[in-house]
Amino acid sequence: MKITEVRTIVTCPGRNYVLVKILTDEGVYGVGEGSMNSSEPAVAAMIEHSSQWLIGQNPFNIEDLWQILYRNTYWRGGPVFRTALGALDIALWDLKAKALNVPVYELLGGRARRGVLCYTHSGGGSYDEIVEDVQRCQEAGFRVIRVQHGGYGGPGILGHDPNPIEGFPAIPIFEPGGYLSDTPKMFEHLRMALGDEVELCHDVHEQLGPTDAAWLARALEPFRLYFLEDPVMPEEWEGLRQIRSASTTRIALGEILYNREHIIPLITERLIDFLRTPPMRMGGLTEARKIFSVAEMYDVRTAFHGAQDIGPIAQAASVHFNLAIHNMGVQEWVTYPDAAYEVMPGACTFSEGLANPNPGPGLGIDIDEDLAKKYPFQTARLPIFRRWDGGIHRH
Ligand code: MG
């Protein structure tokens, strides 16, 4: 079998997604994804450029092809390159599993659990609204629930920049004081109303520096969080030592990490409990197998980033991986716009707390290329924050 063509598809069925299809001379093909919020054209160009190394190759030799793709760049690493590599690698695993007529998780070692434990997002404008929303999530089958008081920045948002940058979303003004004093009060209220059994987590969205994050992690200890997510920016990873020495609140980090040289010290120095870097972002299932083998020895588990900007194909890769490894933790779970399910038929499903892939060989999911063409790429910008004095905030 030989690879004859690599197609890169950038489509926006409600959100922008970068998809890839690897075709062969025997008709069997594989699908992958390299979506990267606000940097989609860069990843698509990297996939197209890298594809030259795959044409004419045997797609079954996944490790060999991964090494060829990785080493041919010479300037290795970086989020765009790692994500492009992830897209191609995921498509190779899908292709091989389809050719062998087995699900991808069988190639990864076989099923290690009934399904993949998922967490969902919950929130509200008042504590009572949050309680009601958590109860709604519990009724829908979720056992782990992320809670936020308000949107990004929560009660730390003082208003919006009166002089926004043209073409950008309204810029929120954030000060950490209100957010820091509110968050432990929110959790106290939630535990009083909901009891101790439900697993609750919270995302700081990297809004704090290490000292404030350590204060918050300690203040949240009595409420036993499932995890505290992104208490600091990964660039400030050494600040995790300060958080660790202050508190035993579990830490999840890594949704914007991608290189093994950044990730491995977090694991081996026991600075995190959950690694959020999904297979797509770190160079695919081939790299995820290696990193999470190390992580297993340090009791670091998966909590793969799975917001809507990571589409159904990358979600399926995460779910197959989580089904097959021992140190699976929890999977961030979202649903997608209807159009995305139509462009990518065969997405994973959620039932009674657990996600499972669509039955069938490979990842169980496909790409409708004709339909994808009907949803052209739309420029989208991520939010930035300012402080009260007008300076740009850290996020
Ligand atoms: Mg997050």
Short mmCIF file of C-alpha atoms and ligand atoms in Angstrom, two decimals:
data_model
loop_
_atom_site.label_atom_id
_atom_site.label_comp_id
_atom_site.label_asym_id
_atom_site.label_seq_id
_atom_site.Cartn_x
_atom_site.Cartn_y
_atom_site.Cartn_z
CA MET A 1 0.00 0.00 0.00
CA LYS A 2 1.27 3.49 -0.88
CA ILE A 3 0.16 7.00 0.05
CA THR A 4 -0.97 8.81 -3.10
CA GLU A 5 -2.41 12.10 -1.83
CA VAL A 6 -2.83 14.23 1.28
CA ARG A 7 -5.79 16.63 1.29
CA THR A 8 -6.01 19.55 3.71
CA ILE A 9 -9.53 20.85 4.38
CA VAL A 10 -10.19 24.11 6.26
CA THR A 11 -13.88 24.47 7.02
CA CYS A 12 -16.16 26.46 9.32
CA PRO A 13 -19.37 24.54 10.09
CA GLY A 14 -20.06 26.79 13.09
CA ARG A 15 -16.36 26.79 14.14
CA ASN A 16 -13.13 26.70 12.16
CA TYR A 17 -11.59 23.24 11.80
CA VAL A 18 -8.43 22.05 10.01
CA LEU A 19 -8.96 18.53 8.69
CA VAL A 20 -6.73 16.17 6.75
CA LYS A 21 -7.33 13.10 4.62
CA ILE A 22 -4.53 10.69 3.63
CA LEU A 23 -5.41 8.62 0.53
CA THR A 24 -3.77 5.44 -0.79
CA ASP A 25 -3.52 3.43 -4.00
CA GLU A 26 -5.79 0.75 -2.47
CA GLY A 27 -8.75 3.02 -1.82
CA VAL A 28 -8.50 2.98 1.98
CA TYR A 29 -7.94 6.43 3.54
CA GLY A 30 -7.45 7.99 6.96
CA VAL A 31 -8.81 11.21 8.50
CA GLY A 32 -7.12 13.52 10.99
CA GLU A 33 -7.49 16.98 12.49
CA GLY A 34 -5.15 19.84 13.33
CA SER A 35 -7.49 22.63 14.44
CA MET A 36 -5.84 25.58 16.17
CA ASN A 37 -8.05 28.43 17.30
CA SER A 38 -7.16 31.60 15.33
CA SER A 39 -4.08 30.02 13.64
CA GLU A 40 -5.86 27.65 11.23
CA PRO A 41 -4.23 28.91 7.98
CA ALA A 42 -0.74 28.46 9.49
CA VAL A 43 -1.42 24.81 10.44
CA ALA A 44 -3.00 24.10 7.04
CA ALA A 45 0.12 25.46 5.27
CA MET A 46 2.37 23.34 7.51
CA ILE A 47 0.35 20.18 6.74
CA GLU A 48 0.50 20.88 3.01
CA HIS A 49 4.24 21.49 3.17
CA SER A 50 4.88 18.34 5.27
CA SER A 51 2.76 16.14 2.99
CA GLN A 52 5.57 15.87 0.43
CA TRP A 53 7.40 13.48 2.78
CA LEU A 54 4.45 11.07 2.83
CA ILE A 55 3.69 10.59 -0.88
CA GLY A 56 4.75 7.12 -2.08
CA GLN A 57 5.37 5.85 1.48
CA ASN A 58 3.82 2.78 3.14
CA PRO A 59 1.21 4.24 5.56
CA PHE A 60 1.53 1.25 7.92
CA ASN A 61 4.99 2.39 9.09
CA ILE A 62 3.61 5.03 11.45
CA GLU A 63 6.63 5.37 13.76
CA ASP A 64 9.02 5.63 10.80
CA LEU A 65 6.85 8.24 9.07
CA TRP A 66 6.52 10.22 12.33
CA GLN A 67 10.30 10.36 12.64
CA ILE A 68 10.69 11.40 8.99
CA LEU A 69 8.13 14.21 9.40
CA TYR A 70 9.65 15.30 12.74
CA ARG A 71 13.28 15.34 11.66
CA ASN A 72 12.82 16.77 8.18
CA THR A 73 11.94 20.19 9.55
CA TYR A 74 15.33 20.58 11.33
CA TRP A 75 13.81 23.50 13.34
CA ARG A 76 11.56 21.13 15.23
CA GLY A 77 8.77 21.90 17.60
CA GLY A 78 6.42 24.82 18.00
CA PRO A 79 2.64 24.68 18.30
CA VAL A 80 1.91 24.98 14.56
CA PHE A 81 4.36 22.24 13.59
CA ARG A 82 3.32 19.91 16.43
CA THR A 83 -0.37 20.33 15.56
CA ALA A 84 0.27 19.66 11.84
CA LEU A 85 2.25 16.57 12.80
CA GLY A 86 -0.61 15.56 15.10
CA ALA A 87 -3.15 15.84 12.26
CA LEU A 88 -1.09 13.65 9.93
CA ASP A 89 -0.27 11.11 12.65
CA ILE A 90 -3.92 10.73 13.68
CA ALA A 91 -4.86 10.16 10.02
CA LEU A 92 -2.20 7.43 9.74
CA TRP A 93 -3.59 5.60 12.80
CA ASP A 94 -7.13 5.88 11.40
CA LEU A 95 -5.96 4.60 8.02
CA LYS A 96 -4.11 1.59 9.44
CA ALA A 97 -6.96 0.63 11.76
CA LYS A 98 -9.44 0.85 8.87
CA ALA A 99 -7.19 -1.29 6.67
CA LEU A 100 -7.04 -3.91 9.47
CA ASN A 101 -10.79 -3.50 10.15
CA VAL A 102 -10.35 -2.70 13.88
CA PRO A 103 -11.04 0.41 15.99
CA VAL A 104 -7.98 2.58 16.72
CA TYR A 105 -8.12 1.67 20.42
CA GLU A 106 -7.38 -1.95 19.51
CA LEU A 107 -4.06 -0.85 17.99
CA LEU A 108 -3.30 1.14 21.15
CA GLY A 109 -3.58 -1.91 23.41
CA GLY A 110 -7.31 -2.59 23.54
CA ARG A 111 -10.20 -1.39 25.66
CA ALA A 112 -9.23 -0.74 29.30
CA ARG A 113 -12.62 0.59 30.48
CA ARG A 114 -16.35 0.71 29.61
CA GLY A 115 -16.09 4.28 28.41
CA VAL A 116 -14.36 7.58 28.98
CA LEU A 117 -15.35 9.60 32.07
CA CYS A 118 -16.26 13.12 30.95
CA TYR A 119 -16.66 16.51 32.56
CA THR A 120 -18.87 19.30 31.34
CA HIS A 121 -19.03 23.08 31.80
CA SER A 122 -21.42 24.70 34.23
CA GLY A 123 -21.93 28.20 35.52
CA GLY A 124 -24.26 31.09 36.21
CA GLY A 125 -24.50 34.71 37.24
CA SER A 126 -25.33 33.89 40.89
CA TYR A 127 -24.43 31.05 43.27
CA ASP A 128 -28.01 29.74 43.17
CA GLU A 129 -27.97 29.74 39.37
CA ILE A 130 -24.74 27.73 39.45
CA VAL A 131 -26.30 25.18 41.84
CA GLU A 132 -29.26 24.74 39.47
CA ASP A 133 -26.92 24.38 36.50
CA VAL A 134 -24.78 21.75 38.26
CA GLN A 135 -27.94 19.79 39.11
CA ARG A 136 -28.99 19.97 35.45
CA CYS A 137 -25.57 18.55 34.45
CA GLN A 138 -25.93 15.76 37.04
CA GLU A 139 -29.33 14.86 35.61
CA ALA A 140 -27.71 14.68 32.15
CA GLY A 141 -25.33 12.02 33.54
CA PHE A 142 -22.18 13.99 34.37
CA ARG A 143 -20.26 13.01 37.52
CA VAL A 144 -17.51 15.64 37.11
CA ILE A 145 -18.56 19.25 36.52
CA ARG A 146 -16.54 22.43 35.96
CA VAL A 147 -18.04 25.45 37.73
CA GLN A 148 -17.46 29.12 36.92
CA HIS A 149 -19.13 32.20 38.39
CA GLY A 150 -19.89 34.18 35.22
CA GLY A 151 -17.78 33.95 32.08
CA TYR A 152 -14.02 34.32 31.56
CA GLY A 153 -12.61 36.28 34.51
CA GLY A 154 -15.82 35.87 36.52
CA PRO A 155 -16.35 38.47 39.25
CA GLY A 156 -12.92 39.95 38.42
CA ILE A 157 -14.44 41.60 35.32
CA LEU A 158 -15.04 45.29 36.04
CA GLY A 159 -16.40 46.27 32.62
CA HIS A 160 -15.11 46.66 29.10
CA ASP A 161 -12.42 48.78 27.46
CA PRO A 162 -14.13 51.96 26.17
CA ASN A 163 -11.60 52.13 23.28
CA PRO A 164 -11.66 48.64 21.71
CA ILE A 165 -9.27 47.65 18.93
CA GLU A 166 -11.14 47.66 15.62
CA GLY A 167 -12.15 44.18 14.52
CA PHE A 168 -11.54 42.62 17.94
CA PRO A 169 -14.20 41.46 20.39
CA ALA A 170 -14.99 43.82 23.29
CA ILE A 171 -11.98 43.76 25.62
CA PRO A 172 -12.85 42.94 29.26
CA ILE A 173 -11.17 44.78 32.13
CA PHE A 174 -9.98 42.31 34.80
CA GLU A 175 -8.66 42.80 38.32
CA PRO A 176 -7.79 39.67 40.33
CA GLY A 177 -9.03 40.92 43.75
CA GLY A 178 -12.75 40.35 43.18
CA TYR A 179 -12.14 37.00 41.51
CA LEU A 180 -9.85 35.78 44.31
CA SER A 181 -12.22 36.71 47.13
CA ASP A 182 -15.29 35.34 45.33
CA THR A 183 -14.11 31.89 44.22
CA PRO A 184 -13.73 30.21 47.67
CA LYS A 185 -17.13 31.69 48.67
CA MET A 186 -18.68 30.15 45.55
CA PHE A 187 -17.27 26.71 46.41
CA GLU A 188 -18.42 27.00 50.02
CA HIS A 189 -21.94 27.72 48.78
CA LEU A 190 -21.81 24.84 46.26
CA ARG A 191 -20.65 22.29 48.84
CA MET A 192 -23.35 23.41 51.28
CA ALA A 193 -26.04 23.10 48.58
CA LEU A 194 -24.79 20.06 46.67
CA GLY A 195 -22.97 17.96 49.29
CA ASP A 196 -19.55 16.34 49.07
CA GLU A 197 -20.15 13.63 46.50
CA VAL A 198 -20.26 15.53 43.20
CA GLU A 199 -16.82 16.10 41.67
CA LEU A 200 -16.23 19.79 40.96
CA CYS A 201 -13.40 21.49 39.10
CA HIS A 202 -12.60 25.08 38.21
CA ASP A 203 -10.62 26.84 35.45
CA VAL A 204 -8.53 29.90 36.38
CA HIS A 205 -7.83 30.45 32.66
CA GLU A 206 -4.25 31.49 33.52
CA GLN A 207 -5.51 34.78 34.98
CA LEU A 208 -3.32 34.68 38.11
CA GLY A 209 0.35 34.96 38.93
CA PRO A 210 1.99 32.21 41.02
CA THR A 211 1.52 33.89 44.44
CA ASP A 212 -2.19 34.59 43.93
CA ALA A 213 -2.67 31.13 42.41
CA ALA A 214 -1.00 29.53 45.46
CA TRP A 215 -3.30 31.54 47.74
CA LEU A 216 -6.36 30.36 45.79
CA ALA A 217 -5.27 26.70 45.69
CA ARG A 218 -4.85 26.79 49.48
CA ALA A 219 -8.16 28.60 50.05
CA LEU A 220 -9.99 25.96 47.96
CA GLU A 221 -8.55 22.98 49.85
CA PRO A 222 -11.55 22.51 52.21
CA PHE A 223 -13.85 22.05 49.18
CA ARG A 224 -11.83 19.16 47.67
CA LEU A 225 -11.72 20.05 43.99
CA TYR A 226 -11.36 17.37 41.35
CA PHE A 227 -8.80 19.78 39.91
CA LEU A 228 -7.88 23.44 39.62
CA GLU A 229 -7.14 24.14 35.96
CA ASP A 230 -4.49 26.48 34.55
CA PRO A 231 -3.80 28.37 37.80
CA VAL A 232 -0.85 30.03 36.00
CA MET A 233 0.34 30.40 32.42
CA PRO A 234 2.53 27.48 31.31
CA GLU A 235 5.33 30.01 30.68
CA GLU A 236 5.37 30.45 34.47
CA TRP A 237 5.56 26.71 35.11
CA GLU A 238 8.22 27.17 37.79
CA GLY A 239 5.51 29.00 39.76
CA LEU A 240 3.81 25.61 40.09
CA ARG A 241 6.41 24.79 42.75
CA GLN A 242 5.05 27.65 44.85
CA ILE A 243 1.50 26.34 44.38
CA ARG A 244 2.56 22.78 45.26
CA SER A 245 4.35 23.86 48.43
CA ALA A 246 1.27 25.88 49.51
CA SER A 247 -1.49 23.36 48.85
CA THR A 248 -2.63 19.84 48.04
CA THR A 249 -5.35 20.99 45.61
CA ARG A 250 -4.96 18.91 42.43
CA ILE A 251 -3.61 20.83 39.44
CA ALA A 252 -4.49 20.39 35.74
CA LEU A 253 -2.43 22.22 33.12
CA GLY A 254 -1.28 21.97 29.54
CA GLU A 255 -4.00 22.86 27.03
CA ILE A 256 -1.60 25.26 25.27
CA LEU A 257 1.51 23.08 25.70
CA TYR A 258 2.79 20.99 22.78
CA ASN A 259 6.49 20.06 23.14
CA ARG A 260 7.73 17.11 25.16
CA GLU A 261 10.61 19.19 26.55
CA HIS A 262 8.05 21.49 28.22
CA ILE A 263 5.75 18.71 29.34
CA ILE A 264 8.09 16.09 30.79
CA PRO A 265 9.52 18.26 33.64
CA LEU A 266 5.95 18.99 34.82
CA ILE A 267 5.44 15.24 35.14
CA THR A 268 8.77 14.15 36.58
CA GLU A 269 8.88 17.02 39.11
CA ARG A 270 5.31 16.12 40.15
CA LEU A 271 4.06 19.67 39.52
CA ILE A 272 0.73 18.60 38.00
CA ASP A 273 -1.87 15.86 38.54
CA PHE A 274 -3.57 16.08 35.13
CA LEU A 275 -2.02 16.87 31.74
CA ARG A 276 -4.43 18.64 29.39
CA THR A 277 -2.43 18.48 26.14
CA PRO A 278 -4.53 16.39 23.72
CA PRO A 279 -2.86 13.96 21.27
CA MET A 280 -3.57 16.30 18.34
CA ARG A 281 -1.59 19.15 19.93
CA MET A 282 1.52 17.20 20.93
CA GLY A 283 2.22 15.47 17.59
CA GLY A 284 -0.47 12.80 17.52
CA LEU A 285 -1.16 9.43 19.09
CA THR A 286 2.42 8.30 18.47
CA GLU A 287 3.81 11.01 20.76
CA ALA A 288 0.93 10.74 23.26
CA ARG A 289 1.75 7.05 23.80
CA LYS A 290 5.30 7.98 24.83
CA ILE A 291 4.45 10.97 27.03
CA PHE A 292 1.61 9.22 28.86
CA SER A 293 3.77 6.14 29.45
CA VAL A 294 6.09 8.42 31.44
CA ALA A 295 3.09 10.12 33.07
CA GLU A 296 1.68 6.78 34.27
CA MET A 297 4.82 6.18 36.34
CA TYR A 298 4.27 9.53 38.13
CA ASP A 299 0.50 9.14 38.60
CA VAL A 300 -0.26 11.97 36.17
CA ARG A 301 -3.51 11.37 34.34
CA THR A 302 -5.23 12.71 31.23
CA ALA A 303 -7.66 15.61 31.30
CA PHE A 304 -7.55 16.35 27.59
CA HIS A 305 -8.55 19.80 26.40
CA GLY A 306 -11.81 19.28 24.55
CA ALA A 307 -13.49 22.65 24.03
CA GLN A 308 -15.44 23.35 20.83
CA ASP A 309 -12.36 24.63 19.00
CA ILE A 310 -11.06 21.04 19.06
CA GLY A 311 -13.35 19.30 16.61
CA PRO A 312 -15.02 15.88 16.48
CA ILE A 313 -12.09 14.08 14.78
CA ALA A 314 -9.52 15.22 17.37
CA GLN A 315 -12.11 14.42 20.05
CA ALA A 316 -12.38 10.87 18.66
CA ALA A 317 -8.58 10.51 18.78
CA SER A 318 -8.63 11.59 22.45
CA VAL A 319 -11.49 9.18 23.29
CA HIS A 320 -9.80 6.18 21.60
CA PHE A 321 -6.56 6.98 23.45
CA ASN A 322 -8.36 7.37 26.79
CA LEU A 323 -10.13 4.04 26.29
CA ALA A 324 -6.83 2.20 25.90
CA ILE A 325 -4.45 3.63 28.52
CA HIS A 326 -4.28 2.94 32.25
CA ASN A 327 -3.76 6.53 33.47
CA MET A 328 -6.91 7.96 31.96
CA GLY A 329 -8.36 10.73 34.17
CA VAL A 330 -11.26 12.64 32.67
CA GLN A 331 -12.14 14.04 29.24
CA GLU A 332 -13.46 17.58 28.71
CA TRP A 333 -16.71 17.05 26.82
CA VAL A 334 -18.62 19.42 24.56
CA THR A 335 -21.17 19.00 21.81
CA TYR A 336 -20.78 20.72 18.44
CA PRO A 337 -22.97 22.74 16.08
CA ASP A 338 -25.24 20.49 13.97
CA ALA A 339 -23.32 21.47 10.81
CA ALA A 340 -20.06 20.16 12.32
CA TYR A 341 -21.68 16.75 12.96
CA GLU A 342 -22.84 16.72 9.34
CA VAL A 343 -19.40 17.61 7.95
CA MET A 344 -17.81 14.98 10.26
CA PRO A 345 -20.35 12.13 10.51
CA GLY A 346 -19.68 9.42 13.11
CA ALA A 347 -18.65 11.54 16.10
CA CYS A 348 -18.26 10.05 19.59
CA THR A 349 -21.34 9.90 21.78
CA PHE A 350 -21.96 10.51 25.50
CA SER A 351 -24.23 8.42 27.71
CA GLU A 352 -24.51 8.01 31.50
CA GLY A 353 -21.27 9.79 32.29
CA LEU A 354 -19.15 8.07 29.66
CA ALA A 355 -18.08 8.85 26.09
CA ASN A 356 -17.54 6.17 23.49
CA PRO A 357 -16.46 6.21 19.85
CA ASN A 358 -18.80 5.44 17.01
CA PRO A 359 -18.50 1.66 16.44
CA GLY A 360 -16.58 0.63 13.38
CA PRO A 361 -13.01 0.49 12.16
CA GLY A 362 -10.53 3.33 12.57
CA LEU A 363 -11.66 6.37 14.57
CA GLY A 364 -15.25 5.68 13.47
CA ILE A 365 -15.60 9.16 11.97
CA ASP A 366 -15.40 10.54 8.42
CA ILE A 367 -15.27 13.83 6.47
CA ASP A 368 -17.96 14.92 3.98
CA GLU A 369 -15.67 16.94 1.72
CA ASP A 370 -18.42 18.36 -0.49
CA LEU A 371 -20.33 19.63 2.51
CA ALA A 372 -17.13 21.04 4.09
CA LYS A 373 -16.68 23.25 1.01
CA LYS A 374 -20.02 24.91 1.77
CA TYR A 375 -18.60 26.31 5.03
CA PRO A 376 -15.57 28.46 4.16
CA PHE A 377 -13.01 29.61 6.75
CA GLN A 378 -14.02 32.62 8.86
CA THR A 379 -11.45 34.80 10.59
CA ALA A 380 -11.90 34.55 14.37
CA ARG A 381 -10.00 36.34 17.12
CA LEU A 382 -9.38 35.20 20.66
CA PRO A 383 -10.16 37.64 23.49
CA ILE A 384 -7.50 39.63 25.31
CA PHE A 385 -7.88 41.38 28.68
CA ARG A 386 -6.85 44.77 30.05
CA ARG A 387 -6.31 45.88 33.66
CA TRP A 388 -8.17 48.80 35.24
CA ASP A 389 -5.33 51.19 34.33
CA GLY A 390 -5.48 50.24 30.64
CA GLY A 391 -2.44 47.93 30.56
CA ILE A 392 -2.73 44.53 28.89
CA HIS A 393 -3.44 41.71 31.33
CA ARG A 394 -1.43 38.50 31.31
CA HIS A 395 -3.83 36.15 29.50
MG MG B 1 -9.04 25.80 30.13
#
